[in-house]
Coordinates of C-alpha atoms in Angstrom, one line a residue:
M1 CA 126.4 119.7 91.1
L2 CA 125.4 116.8 88.8
S3 CA 125.7 117.6 85.1
V4 CA 123.0 116.3 82.8
V5 CA 123.8 114.6 79.5
P6 CA 121.3 113.6 76.8
A7 CA 122.9 110.1 76.1
R8 CA 126.0 108.1 76.5
S9 CA 128.9 109.3 74.3
G10 CA 130.2 107.2 71.4
R11 CA 133.6 105.4 71.6
G12 CA 135.5 108.2 69.8
D13 CA 134.0 110.9 72.0
R14 CA 134.6 108.7 75.1
L15 CA 138.3 108.3 74.3
G16 CA 138.7 112.1 74.0
E17 CA 136.9 112.5 77.3
L18 CA 139.2 110.0 78.9
V19 CA 142.4 111.7 77.5
A20 CA 141.1 115.0 79.0
A21 CA 140.0 113.5 82.3
V22 CA 143.0 111.3 83.2
R23 CA 145.7 113.2 85.0
P24 CA 149.4 112.8 84.1
E25 CA 150.3 110.6 87.1
F26 CA 147.8 108.0 86.0
C27 CA 148.7 108.1 82.2
G28 CA 151.6 105.7 82.1
E29 CA 151.6 102.0 81.4
V30 CA 152.7 101.4 85.0
I31 CA 151.1 103.6 87.7
A32 CA 153.5 104.0 90.6
V33 CA 152.1 103.8 94.1
S34 CA 153.9 105.4 97.1
P35 CA 153.8 103.3 100.2
E36 CA 152.7 106.4 102.1
D37 CA 149.8 107.0 99.7
P38 CA 146.7 107.4 101.9
V39 CA 144.5 105.4 99.5
F40 CA 146.6 102.9 97.6
G41 CA 149.6 102.6 100.0
R42 CA 149.8 100.4 103.0
G43 CA 152.9 101.9 104.7
R44 CA 156.5 100.8 104.2
C45 CA 157.9 97.4 104.9
G46 CA 159.1 97.1 108.5
V47 CA 162.6 95.8 107.3
A48 CA 164.9 98.9 107.7
R49 CA 166.6 98.5 104.4
C50 CA 163.5 97.8 102.4
G51 CA 161.5 100.6 100.7
R52 CA 158.6 98.5 99.4
S53 CA 155.0 98.8 100.5
A54 CA 153.9 96.6 103.4
W55 CA 151.6 93.7 102.5
A56 CA 150.9 91.8 105.7
R57 CA 152.2 92.0 109.3
G58 CA 154.1 95.2 108.4
L59 CA 156.2 93.3 105.8
C60 CA 156.2 93.5 102.0
A61 CA 155.1 90.5 100.0
A62 CA 158.7 89.3 99.5
H63 CA 159.8 89.6 103.2
H64 CA 156.5 88.2 104.3
Q65 CA 157.2 85.1 102.2
R66 CA 160.7 84.9 103.7
W67 CA 159.4 85.2 107.2
A68 CA 156.9 82.4 106.6
S69 CA 159.4 80.1 105.0
H70 CA 161.7 80.6 108.0
G71 CA 159.0 79.2 110.4
K72 CA 157.5 82.6 111.3
P73 CA 160.1 83.7 113.9
D74 CA 159.7 86.7 116.2
L75 CA 158.7 89.6 114.0
G76 CA 160.9 92.2 115.7
E77 CA 164.0 90.1 115.4
F78 CA 163.2 89.2 111.8
K79 CA 162.7 92.8 110.8
A80 CA 166.0 93.8 112.5
G81 CA 168.0 91.2 110.8
A82 CA 166.5 90.7 107.3
A83 CA 168.3 91.8 104.2
A84 CA 166.8 94.0 101.5
V85 CA 165.1 92.4 98.6
A86 CA 167.3 92.3 95.5
V87 CA 166.3 94.7 92.7
R88 CA 165.4 92.8 89.5
A89 CA 163.8 93.7 86.2
G90 CA 160.2 94.6 86.8
S91 CA 160.7 95.3 90.5
E92 CA 159.4 98.8 90.0
N93 CA 156.0 97.2 89.1
V94 CA 155.6 95.4 92.4
D95 CA 154.3 98.4 94.2
G96 CA 152.4 99.8 91.2
F97 CA 149.6 99.0 88.9
D98 CA 150.8 97.4 85.6
L99 CA 148.5 98.3 82.7
S100 CA 150.9 97.5 79.9
A101 CA 148.9 94.5 78.7
L102 CA 146.0 96.8 77.6
A103 CA 145.5 98.8 74.5
V104 CA 145.3 102.6 74.8
G105 CA 141.5 102.7 75.2
P106 CA 141.0 100.1 77.9
R107 CA 144.3 101.3 79.6
L108 CA 142.9 104.8 79.9
E109 CA 139.6 103.4 81.2
V110 CA 141.4 101.5 84.0
A111 CA 143.6 104.5 84.7
Y112 CA 140.5 106.7 85.0
V113 CA 138.8 104.2 87.3
L114 CA 141.9 104.1 89.6
Q115 CA 142.0 107.9 89.5
C116 CA 138.3 108.0 90.6
R117 CA 139.0 105.5 93.4
H118 CA 141.9 107.7 94.6
D119 CA 139.8 110.8 94.5
D120 CA 137.1 109.1 96.5
R121 CA 139.6 108.4 99.2
T122 CA 137.7 105.5 100.6
V123 CA 138.2 102.0 99.6
R124 CA 141.8 100.6 99.1
V125 CA 142.5 98.8 95.8
P126 CA 145.0 96.0 96.2
P127 CA 147.4 95.4 93.2
S128 CA 146.0 91.8 92.8
T129 CA 142.5 93.2 92.2
V130 CA 143.8 95.5 89.5
R131 CA 145.7 92.6 87.9
H132 CA 142.4 90.6 87.8
L133 CA 140.6 93.5 86.1
V134 CA 143.5 94.1 83.6
G135 CA 143.5 90.3 82.8
L136 CA 139.8 90.3 82.3
L137 CA 139.9 93.1 79.8
A138 CA 143.0 91.9 78.0
D139 CA 141.6 88.4 77.5
S140 CA 138.3 89.6 76.3
G141 CA 139.7 91.7 73.5
A142 CA 137.0 94.3 74.1
G143 CA 137.8 97.8 73.1
S144 CA 135.9 99.2 76.1
L145 CA 134.4 97.9 79.3
L146 CA 131.1 99.4 78.1
D147 CA 131.0 97.3 75.0
R148 CA 129.5 94.4 76.9
P149 CA 126.7 94.4 79.5
L150 CA 127.8 94.6 83.2
Q151 CA 126.3 91.2 84.0
D152 CA 128.5 89.5 81.3
W153 CA 131.6 90.8 82.9
L154 CA 130.5 89.7 86.4
D155 CA 129.7 86.2 85.1
E156 CA 133.2 86.1 83.6
V157 CA 134.8 87.1 86.9
R158 CA 133.0 84.4 88.7
S159 CA 133.9 81.8 86.2
R160 CA 137.7 82.5 86.6
G161 CA 137.9 80.7 89.9
H162 CA 139.6 83.4 91.9
K163 CA 139.8 82.5 95.6
D164 CA 137.8 85.5 96.6
P165 CA 136.2 87.3 93.6
S166 CA 134.3 89.8 95.7
R167 CA 136.9 92.6 95.5
T168 CA 137.2 92.1 91.7
I169 CA 133.4 92.1 91.3
G170 CA 133.2 95.3 93.4
L171 CA 135.9 97.0 91.2
V172 CA 134.2 95.9 88.0
R173 CA 130.9 97.3 89.2
Y174 CA 132.6 100.6 90.2
A175 CA 134.5 100.8 86.9
Y176 CA 131.3 100.3 84.8
R177 CA 129.4 102.9 86.8
S178 CA 132.3 105.4 86.7
L179 CA 132.8 105.1 82.9
S180 CA 129.1 105.3 82.3
D181 CA 129.1 108.6 84.2
L182 CA 132.2 110.0 82.6
G183 CA 130.3 112.8 80.9
G184 CA 128.0 113.4 83.8
I185 CA 125.1 111.6 85.4
D186 CA 121.8 111.7 83.4
I187 CA 119.4 112.6 86.2
E188 CA 116.3 111.8 84.1
A189 CA 117.7 108.4 83.3
E190 CA 118.3 107.8 87.0
Y191 CA 114.8 108.7 87.9
A192 CA 113.5 106.5 85.1
S193 CA 115.4 103.5 86.4
D194 CA 113.8 100.9 88.6
V195 CA 116.6 101.2 91.2
W196 CA 117.3 104.6 92.7
V197 CA 120.7 105.1 94.4
A198 CA 120.8 108.1 96.6
S199 CA 124.3 109.2 95.8
R200 CA 123.5 109.1 92.0
L201 CA 120.5 111.4 92.6
G202 CA 122.7 113.9 94.4
I203 CA 121.2 113.0 97.8
K204 CA 123.5 112.6 100.8
V205 CA 122.5 109.9 103.3
T206 CA 124.2 109.1 106.6
R207 CA 122.7 105.7 107.2
S208 CA 121.0 103.0 105.3
P209 CA 119.0 102.6 103.1
A210 CA 121.2 104.2 100.3
Q211 CA 119.0 102.8 97.5
T212 CA 115.4 101.9 96.9
R213 CA 113.9 99.5 94.4
F214 CA 110.7 99.8 92.3
D215 CA 111.2 96.6 90.2
T216 CA 109.4 94.5 92.8
I217 CA 106.2 96.4 92.2
E218 CA 104.6 94.1 89.6
Q219 CA 101.9 96.4 88.1
P220 CA 103.5 98.8 85.5
W221 CA 100.8 101.4 86.0
L222 CA 101.3 101.3 89.8
R223 CA 105.1 101.4 89.5
A224 CA 105.0 104.5 87.3
A225 CA 102.7 106.3 89.6
V226 CA 104.8 105.4 92.7
K227 CA 107.9 106.7 91.0
R228 CA 106.2 110.1 90.3
W229 CA 105.0 110.2 93.9
A230 CA 108.4 109.3 95.3
R231 CA 110.1 112.0 93.2
L232 CA 107.6 114.5 94.3
R233 CA 108.2 113.5 98.0
L234 CA 112.0 113.9 97.6
G235 CA 111.5 117.3 96.0
S236 CA 109.3 118.4 98.9
G237 CA 112.1 117.8 101.4
K238 CA 111.3 114.2 102.5
T239 CA 114.4 112.2 103.4
F240 CA 115.5 109.3 101.2
G241 CA 114.8 107.0 104.1
S242 CA 111.2 108.2 104.4
V243 CA 110.7 107.7 100.7
H244 CA 112.1 104.2 101.0
V245 CA 109.4 103.5 103.5
D246 CA 106.8 104.9 101.2
V247 CA 108.0 102.6 98.4
R248 CA 108.0 99.6 100.8
A249 CA 104.4 100.4 101.7
M250 CA 103.4 100.4 98.0
L251 CA 105.1 97.1 97.5
W252 CA 102.8 95.6 100.0
F253 CA 99.8 97.1 98.1
S254 CA 101.2 95.6 94.9
R255 CA 101.5 92.2 96.5
F256 CA 97.9 92.4 97.6
L257 CA 96.7 93.4 94.2
T258 CA 98.6 90.5 92.6
Q259 CA 96.9 88.0 95.0
R260 CA 93.5 89.5 94.5
D261 CA 93.6 90.0 90.7
P262 CA 96.8 88.9 88.9
R263 CA 95.3 90.5 85.7
A264 CA 95.0 94.0 87.2
V265 CA 95.8 95.9 84.0
D266 CA 95.1 99.4 85.4
E267 CA 94.1 101.5 88.4
A268 CA 90.4 100.7 87.9
V269 CA 90.9 97.6 90.2
A270 CA 91.6 99.9 93.2
T271 CA 88.0 100.2 94.3
R272 CA 86.8 100.9 97.7
D273 CA 85.9 97.2 98.2
A274 CA 89.5 96.4 97.2
L275 CA 90.9 98.9 99.7
E276 CA 88.7 97.5 102.5
S277 CA 89.9 94.0 101.7
Y278 CA 93.5 95.4 101.8
L279 CA 92.9 96.8 105.3
V280 CA 91.9 93.3 106.5
W281 CA 94.8 91.7 104.6
V282 CA 97.3 93.9 106.3
A283 CA 95.7 93.5 109.8
A284 CA 96.1 89.7 109.4
S285 CA 99.7 89.9 108.2
H286 CA 102.8 89.4 110.3
L287 CA 103.5 93.2 110.3
A288 CA 103.9 94.9 113.6
A289 CA 101.1 97.3 114.5
H290 CA 103.2 100.4 114.0
T291 CA 104.3 99.2 110.5
S292 CA 100.8 98.3 109.5
S293 CA 99.6 101.8 110.5
T294 CA 102.5 103.4 108.6
Y295 CA 101.8 101.4 105.4
I296 CA 98.1 102.2 105.3
T297 CA 98.8 105.9 106.0
C298 CA 101.3 105.9 103.1
L299 CA 98.7 104.3 100.8
R300 CA 96.2 107.0 101.8
V301 CA 98.7 109.8 101.0
F302 CA 99.5 108.1 97.7
L303 CA 95.9 107.9 96.6
D304 CA 95.3 111.6 97.6
A305 CA 98.4 112.6 95.5
C306 CA 97.3 110.6 92.5
R307 CA 93.8 112.2 92.6
R308 CA 95.2 115.7 93.0
H309 CA 97.8 115.4 90.2
G310 CA 95.8 113.2 87.8
W311 CA 98.5 110.4 87.7
L312 CA 95.9 107.6 87.7
P313 CA 92.9 109.0 85.6
R314 CA 90.9 105.8 85.9
L315 CA 91.2 105.6 89.6
P316 CA 87.6 105.2 91.0
A317 CA 86.1 108.2 92.7
T318 CA 85.4 106.0 95.8
A319 CA 89.0 104.8 96.1
A320 CA 89.9 106.5 99.3
I321 CA 91.1 105.6 102.8
Y322 CA 89.4 107.8 105.4
H323 CA 90.8 108.9 108.8
D324 CA 88.7 106.5 110.7
D325 CA 90.0 103.6 108.6
L326 CA 93.5 104.0 110.0
P327 CA 94.4 101.6 112.7
S328 CA 95.4 103.2 116.0
R329 CA 99.2 103.5 116.4
P330 CA 100.6 101.8 119.5
R331 CA 102.2 104.2 122.0
P332 CA 104.9 102.1 123.7
L333 CA 106.6 103.6 126.7
P334 CA 110.3 104.7 126.3
R335 CA 112.7 101.7 126.4
F336 CA 114.9 103.2 129.1
I337 CA 117.9 101.3 130.5
P338 CA 117.5 100.5 134.3
E339 CA 120.0 102.4 136.5
F340 CA 121.5 99.1 137.7
V341 CA 122.5 98.4 134.1
M342 CA 123.5 102.0 133.4
A343 CA 125.9 101.9 136.3
Q344 CA 127.8 99.1 134.5
L345 CA 127.7 100.8 131.1
E346 CA 128.9 104.2 132.5
D347 CA 131.7 102.6 134.6
P348 CA 135.0 104.2 133.4
E349 CA 136.8 100.9 133.4
R350 CA 134.2 99.4 131.1
L351 CA 134.0 102.5 128.9
A352 CA 137.8 102.1 128.5
M353 CA 137.2 98.7 126.8
L354 CA 135.6 100.4 123.8
P355 CA 137.9 100.0 120.7
D356 CA 139.2 103.6 120.5
A357 CA 139.0 107.1 121.9
T358 CA 136.6 108.3 119.1
T359 CA 134.0 105.5 119.8
R360 CA 134.4 106.1 123.6
A361 CA 133.8 109.9 123.2
L362 CA 130.8 109.3 120.9
V363 CA 129.1 106.9 123.3
I364 CA 129.7 109.4 126.2
V365 CA 128.2 112.3 124.2
I366 CA 125.1 110.2 123.3
I367 CA 124.6 109.1 127.0
E368 CA 125.1 112.7 128.3
T369 CA 123.0 114.6 125.7
G370 CA 120.4 112.1 124.6
L371 CA 121.1 113.0 120.9
R372 CA 119.9 110.6 118.2
A373 CA 122.9 108.5 117.2
N374 CA 122.8 109.8 113.6
D375 CA 122.9 113.4 114.8
A376 CA 125.8 112.7 117.2
C377 CA 127.8 110.9 114.5
S378 CA 127.5 114.0 112.3
L379 CA 128.5 116.6 114.8
P380 CA 130.9 119.3 113.4
F381 CA 134.5 119.5 114.7
N382 CA 133.7 122.3 117.1
P383 CA 130.0 122.1 118.2
I384 CA 130.5 123.9 121.5
I385 CA 129.6 127.6 122.1
E386 CA 129.3 129.2 125.5
D387 CA 126.3 131.0 126.9
S388 CA 126.4 134.4 128.6
A389 CA 127.5 132.8 131.9
G390 CA 130.3 130.9 130.2
W391 CA 128.6 127.5 130.3
P392 CA 129.2 125.2 127.3
C393 CA 126.3 124.5 125.0
L394 CA 126.0 122.1 122.1
R395 CA 125.0 123.3 118.7
Y396 CA 123.8 120.5 116.3
L397 CA 121.5 119.8 113.4
N398 CA 118.4 117.9 114.3
T399 CA 118.0 116.0 111.1
K400 CA 114.5 114.7 112.0
M401 CA 113.2 118.2 112.4
A402 CA 115.6 119.7 109.8
A403 CA 116.5 122.5 112.3
E404 CA 119.6 123.6 114.1
Q405 CA 119.3 123.3 117.9
L406 CA 121.2 124.5 120.9
V407 CA 121.2 122.6 124.2
P408 CA 123.3 122.9 127.4
L409 CA 126.1 120.4 127.9
S410 CA 127.0 118.5 131.1
A411 CA 130.6 118.9 132.3
T412 CA 131.2 115.2 131.4
A413 CA 130.0 115.7 127.8
A414 CA 132.0 118.9 127.3
E415 CA 135.1 117.3 128.7
A416 CA 134.7 114.3 126.3
I417 CA 134.2 116.6 123.3
R418 CA 137.3 118.7 124.1
A419 CA 139.4 115.6 124.7
Q420 CA 138.2 114.2 121.3
Q421 CA 139.2 117.5 119.6
T422 CA 142.7 117.2 121.1
H423 CA 142.9 113.6 120.0
L424 CA 142.0 114.5 116.4
L425 CA 144.4 117.5 116.2
D426 CA 147.2 115.2 117.2
R427 CA 146.5 113.1 114.0
W428 CA 145.2 115.8 111.7
P429 CA 146.7 119.2 112.7
D430 CA 144.3 121.1 110.5
A431 CA 140.8 121.1 112.0
L432 CA 138.5 118.5 110.4
P433 CA 134.9 119.1 109.3
V434 CA 133.6 116.4 111.7
L435 CA 134.1 115.6 115.4
F436 CA 133.7 111.8 115.0
P437 CA 135.5 110.7 111.8
A438 CA 134.9 107.2 110.3
P439 CA 137.6 104.9 111.6
H440 CA 138.3 103.1 108.2
S441 CA 138.8 104.2 104.6
N442 CA 139.0 107.8 105.7
P443 CA 142.5 109.0 105.2
D444 CA 141.6 112.7 105.4
G445 CA 139.2 112.3 108.3
T446 CA 136.4 114.0 106.4
R447 CA 133.7 111.3 106.5
P448 CA 131.6 111.1 109.7
F449 CA 131.3 108.0 111.8
S450 CA 128.5 105.8 110.5
Y451 CA 125.6 104.5 112.5
A452 CA 126.3 101.0 111.3
T453 CA 129.8 101.1 112.7
L454 CA 128.5 102.4 116.0
R455 CA 125.9 99.7 116.2
G456 CA 128.5 97.0 115.5
R457 CA 131.0 98.4 118.0
L458 CA 128.3 98.7 120.7
A459 CA 127.3 95.1 120.2
R460 CA 130.9 93.8 120.4
W461 CA 131.6 96.0 123.5
Q462 CA 128.6 94.6 125.3
H463 CA 129.7 91.1 124.4
D464 CA 133.0 91.9 126.1
I465 CA 131.7 93.6 129.3
D466 CA 128.6 91.4 129.5
P467 CA 126.2 93.7 131.4
R468 CA 123.6 92.0 133.6
D469 CA 120.3 93.0 135.2
E470 CA 119.4 92.7 138.9
V471 CA 118.7 89.0 138.6
G472 CA 121.8 88.2 136.6
R473 CA 120.3 87.9 133.2
P474 CA 122.4 89.3 130.2
V475 CA 121.2 92.7 128.9
R476 CA 121.8 94.2 125.4
V477 CA 121.0 97.8 124.7
T478 CA 121.0 100.0 121.5
A479 CA 122.3 103.5 121.1
H480 CA 118.7 104.9 120.9
Q481 CA 118.0 103.5 124.4
F482 CA 120.6 105.9 125.7
R483 CA 118.3 108.7 124.4
H484 CA 115.2 107.1 126.2
T485 CA 117.3 106.8 129.4
F486 CA 118.3 110.5 129.2
G487 CA 114.7 111.6 128.9
T488 CA 113.6 109.3 131.7
R489 CA 116.3 110.6 134.0
L490 CA 115.2 114.2 133.3
I491 CA 111.5 113.5 134.0
N492 CA 112.4 111.6 137.2
T493 CA 114.3 114.6 138.5
G494 CA 111.4 116.9 138.0
V495 CA 112.5 118.7 134.9
P496 CA 109.3 120.2 133.2
Q497 CA 108.0 118.5 130.1
H498 CA 108.4 121.6 127.9
V499 CA 112.1 121.8 128.8
I500 CA 112.6 118.1 128.1
Q501 CA 110.9 118.6 124.7
R502 CA 113.5 121.2 123.8
L503 CA 116.4 119.2 125.1
L504 CA 115.3 116.1 123.1
G505 CA 114.3 118.0 120.0
H506 CA 110.8 116.5 119.9
A507 CA 108.5 118.0 117.3
S508 CA 105.4 117.7 119.5
P509 CA 104.7 117.6 123.3
Q510 CA 102.9 114.3 122.7
M511 CA 106.3 112.6 122.2
T512 CA 107.6 114.0 125.5
A513 CA 104.4 113.1 127.3
R514 CA 105.4 109.4 127.0
Y515 CA 108.2 110.0 129.4
A516 CA 105.7 111.5 131.9
E517 CA 103.5 108.4 131.5
L518 CA 106.5 106.3 132.3
H519 CA 107.4 108.5 135.3
D520 CA 103.9 108.3 136.7
T521 CA 103.9 104.5 136.3
T522 CA 107.2 104.1 138.0
V523 CA 106.4 106.4 140.9
R524 CA 102.9 104.8 141.3
A525 CA 104.6 101.4 141.8
A526 CA 106.9 103.0 144.4
F527 CA 103.9 104.5 146.1
D528 CA 102.2 101.2 146.3
D529 CA 105.3 99.8 147.9
Y530 CA 105.5 102.7 150.3
C531 CA 101.9 102.2 151.4
Q532 CA 102.6 98.7 152.5
Q533 CA 105.1 100.1 155.1
R534 CA 103.2 103.1 156.5
V535 CA 102.5 103.5 160.2
N536 CA 100.5 106.2 161.9
L537 CA 101.3 108.3 164.9
A538 CA 100.3 105.4 167.2
G539 CA 102.7 103.0 165.5
E540 CA 99.9 101.1 163.9
R541 CA 100.2 99.8 160.3
I542 CA 97.9 101.6 157.9
A543 CA 95.9 99.1 155.8
Y544 CA 96.2 99.6 152.0
D545 CA 94.9 97.7 149.0
P546 CA 96.4 98.8 145.7
G547 CA 93.3 97.3 143.9
A548 CA 90.7 99.1 146.0
L549 CA 88.4 101.7 144.6
T550 CA 89.9 104.4 146.7
A551 CA 93.6 103.6 145.7
E552 CA 93.5 106.0 142.8
A553 CA 92.1 108.8 144.9
E554 CA 94.7 108.2 147.6
W555 CA 97.5 108.3 145.0
T556 CA 96.2 111.6 143.8
K557 CA 96.0 112.9 147.3
H558 CA 99.5 111.8 148.0
N559 CA 100.8 113.7 144.9
M560 CA 98.9 116.9 145.9
A561 CA 100.1 116.7 149.5
R562 CA 103.7 116.3 148.4
V563 CA 103.4 119.4 146.3
Q564 CA 102.0 121.4 149.3
A565 CA 104.3 120.2 152.1
S566 CA 107.6 118.3 152.3
L567 CA 108.3 116.9 155.7
P568 CA 111.8 115.9 156.8
N569 CA 110.6 112.8 158.7
G570 CA 107.6 111.4 156.8
Y571 CA 104.4 112.4 154.9
C572 CA 101.3 114.3 155.6
G573 CA 98.1 112.3 155.1
R574 CA 95.8 115.4 155.0
P575 CA 94.5 116.6 151.6
P576 CA 96.0 119.9 150.7
Q577 CA 92.6 121.6 150.3
Q578 CA 92.2 121.3 154.1
D579 CA 93.6 123.8 156.6
C580 CA 96.2 122.4 159.0
P581 CA 95.5 122.7 162.7
H582 CA 98.9 121.3 163.6
P583 CA 101.5 123.7 162.1
N584 CA 105.0 122.5 162.8
A585 CA 103.7 119.9 165.2
C586 CA 103.5 116.8 163.0
L587 CA 104.6 114.4 165.7
T588 CA 101.4 115.1 167.6
C589 CA 99.1 115.1 164.4
P590 CA 96.9 112.1 163.7
D591 CA 97.3 112.6 159.9
F592 CA 101.1 112.1 160.1
Q593 CA 102.5 109.0 158.3
T594 CA 106.0 107.7 158.1
T595 CA 108.0 104.6 156.9
P596 CA 111.2 102.8 157.8
A597 CA 113.1 105.2 155.5
F598 CA 112.9 107.8 158.2
L599 CA 113.9 105.5 161.1
D600 CA 117.3 107.1 161.8
I601 CA 115.7 110.6 161.8
H602 CA 113.1 109.5 164.3
R603 CA 115.9 108.1 166.6
R604 CA 117.7 111.4 166.5
Q605 CA 114.4 113.2 167.2
R606 CA 113.8 111.0 170.2
D607 CA 117.3 111.7 171.6
Q608 CA 116.7 115.4 171.1
T609 CA 113.3 115.3 172.7
R610 CA 114.8 113.7 175.9
L611 CA 117.2 116.7 176.2
L612 CA 114.2 119.0 175.7
I613 CA 112.3 117.3 178.5
A614 CA 115.2 117.5 180.9
T615 CA 115.8 121.2 180.1
A616 CA 112.1 122.1 180.5
E617 CA 111.9 120.3 183.9
A618 CA 115.1 122.0 185.1
D619 CA 113.5 125.4 184.2
G620 CA 110.3 124.5 185.9
R621 CA 108.3 124.6 182.7
F622 CA 106.4 121.5 183.4
R623 CA 103.6 122.0 180.9
L624 CA 106.2 122.2 178.1
A625 CA 107.9 119.2 179.5
D626 CA 104.6 117.2 179.3
N627 CA 104.2 118.3 175.6
H628 CA 107.7 117.0 174.9
R629 CA 107.0 113.8 176.8
Q630 CA 104.0 113.2 174.6
V631 CA 106.2 113.6 171.5
H632 CA 108.8 111.3 173.1
D633 CA 106.1 108.6 173.7
N634 CA 104.8 108.9 170.1
L635 CA 108.4 108.5 168.8
D636 CA 108.9 105.4 171.0
G637 CA 105.9 103.8 169.5
L638 CA 106.8 104.8 166.0
I639 CA 110.4 103.6 166.3
A640 CA 109.3 100.2 167.7
A641 CA 106.7 99.7 164.9
L642 CA 109.2 100.8 162.2
E643 CA 112.0 98.5 163.5
D644 CA 109.5 95.6 163.4
I645 CA 108.7 96.5 159.7
A646 CA 112.3 96.9 158.8
D647 CA 113.2 93.5 160.3
T648 CA 110.4 91.8 158.3
T649 CA 110.9 93.6 155.0
P650 CA 113.5 92.0 152.6

């Protein structure tokens, strides 16, 4: 829980708070750091007789300097033969943080900052960065880091000419924020700020954005109303990312108002005429159609909220965006990955080229389950439960719907999850809270894998394996396309839409219907190709024009017929509403159609028919032999026609 304080404490109160907050191990003038410390340590030097912390290439700073001065010989031989570093006065400070140059107050501040960094268990703090911070405070003569504005300190760091000041700048920012929050975070002050940081509002985010800015909204009256609306949206359960989009939408409205009337002093300028002009302005912008629709919808919701809650009392009564003002949202088909490319991505040898076992298991789980990447990254350590038949199911939190869901797992996904659990238990014997821990700055394995890390690793992996499409062009895919591919595979195998909706965790059937549209388009293209190769019972090609008026009706008839009857050697061309006068005698039916795909079957049927003719003649059943002979002759004609098509079709 975040505590609320009325105002920042005075210097005397702050010193008392620091004394109470800093633990004994951080109170000395020199803070010792163990080489095995999971946050500050970097492991021991590789030289057997050296107990110092490693600095680079598994060597402490002194041994690394010796190794470099000796011409960088083989590391193994150097580590085996190097002597220990002599102990001199001050040697104990090499692997620690020396704060002795600071007065009591600033020293306690730096100690508290290091304690906070250690408790965060994320970013490592090199001794050189701490030395820069200590020097900065000592040279300034300030009694506290908070005695001067943050920007003054940052300017001072940049002016010192450090080779890479970024670490020191980051530590100064962190120190200033930590000391400001020593007595607790003032939530009201955070909401009053023009920059909202999710973590400081007590909001957990698993992917960017982690902050949103209001200072780019130029009109003060609009900025204040947008803040109230954004806070209400967060309170009603909207995610921080959704509210960030809301604020971005209002930034665009602010830019429009600035162009239209730079002296817009209050909400009275937001007339219906202004809103109509804004609709045209957005339509003419570079925004994608989906983004334009989203921004206009956000403005509509904002205006409704302002009118309902009285946030903008001078807002004109006609200032409204109606439903029919909203531009239609584009409905793109799912961006599935072609099977030719998926065969390359799912190849075990290529999957083995992913950087580690955790990334590999994560990619396999996303491919096999169709989970959103964020949901997969956040899976708990043991997400598997078994159904009544003993089959593994995956339990996960669908963050988009804010609901827990349960879906059956493929054997491949279940195997990958169990292998990942074994891999983690080898490193952390106690079960972790997450199945896919972040690979860096995560000594306890408690932080989940981030989407940004997954995206970067997928990009580098594809650069290494270089997947190509059917014509040899390079292909690059995203993690979300695995989800689209999963849904496309399901629809193509005939899984009902309502089942796919549950498996993908869609909020509405309209989302899942996009996969059905894709399936229909794909199969229709295959049907047009099939129609170019059809022959009838007489071995004659059946003319077909995919652009003809009757093509759509023929496509519908084909679908209905395939529902009614499935033939092992071709297709029935008779509409299913009609009775069939040729039951089980398709090879004598004038409505029978076939393609070269059934050529081998027809050859076997012809051989079998020859045996039937010989058997019937031997038994004296000459009428039956004549019937078989008619079938044999039809098959002869069919086979000849199909062989001709097969020879001429690439």
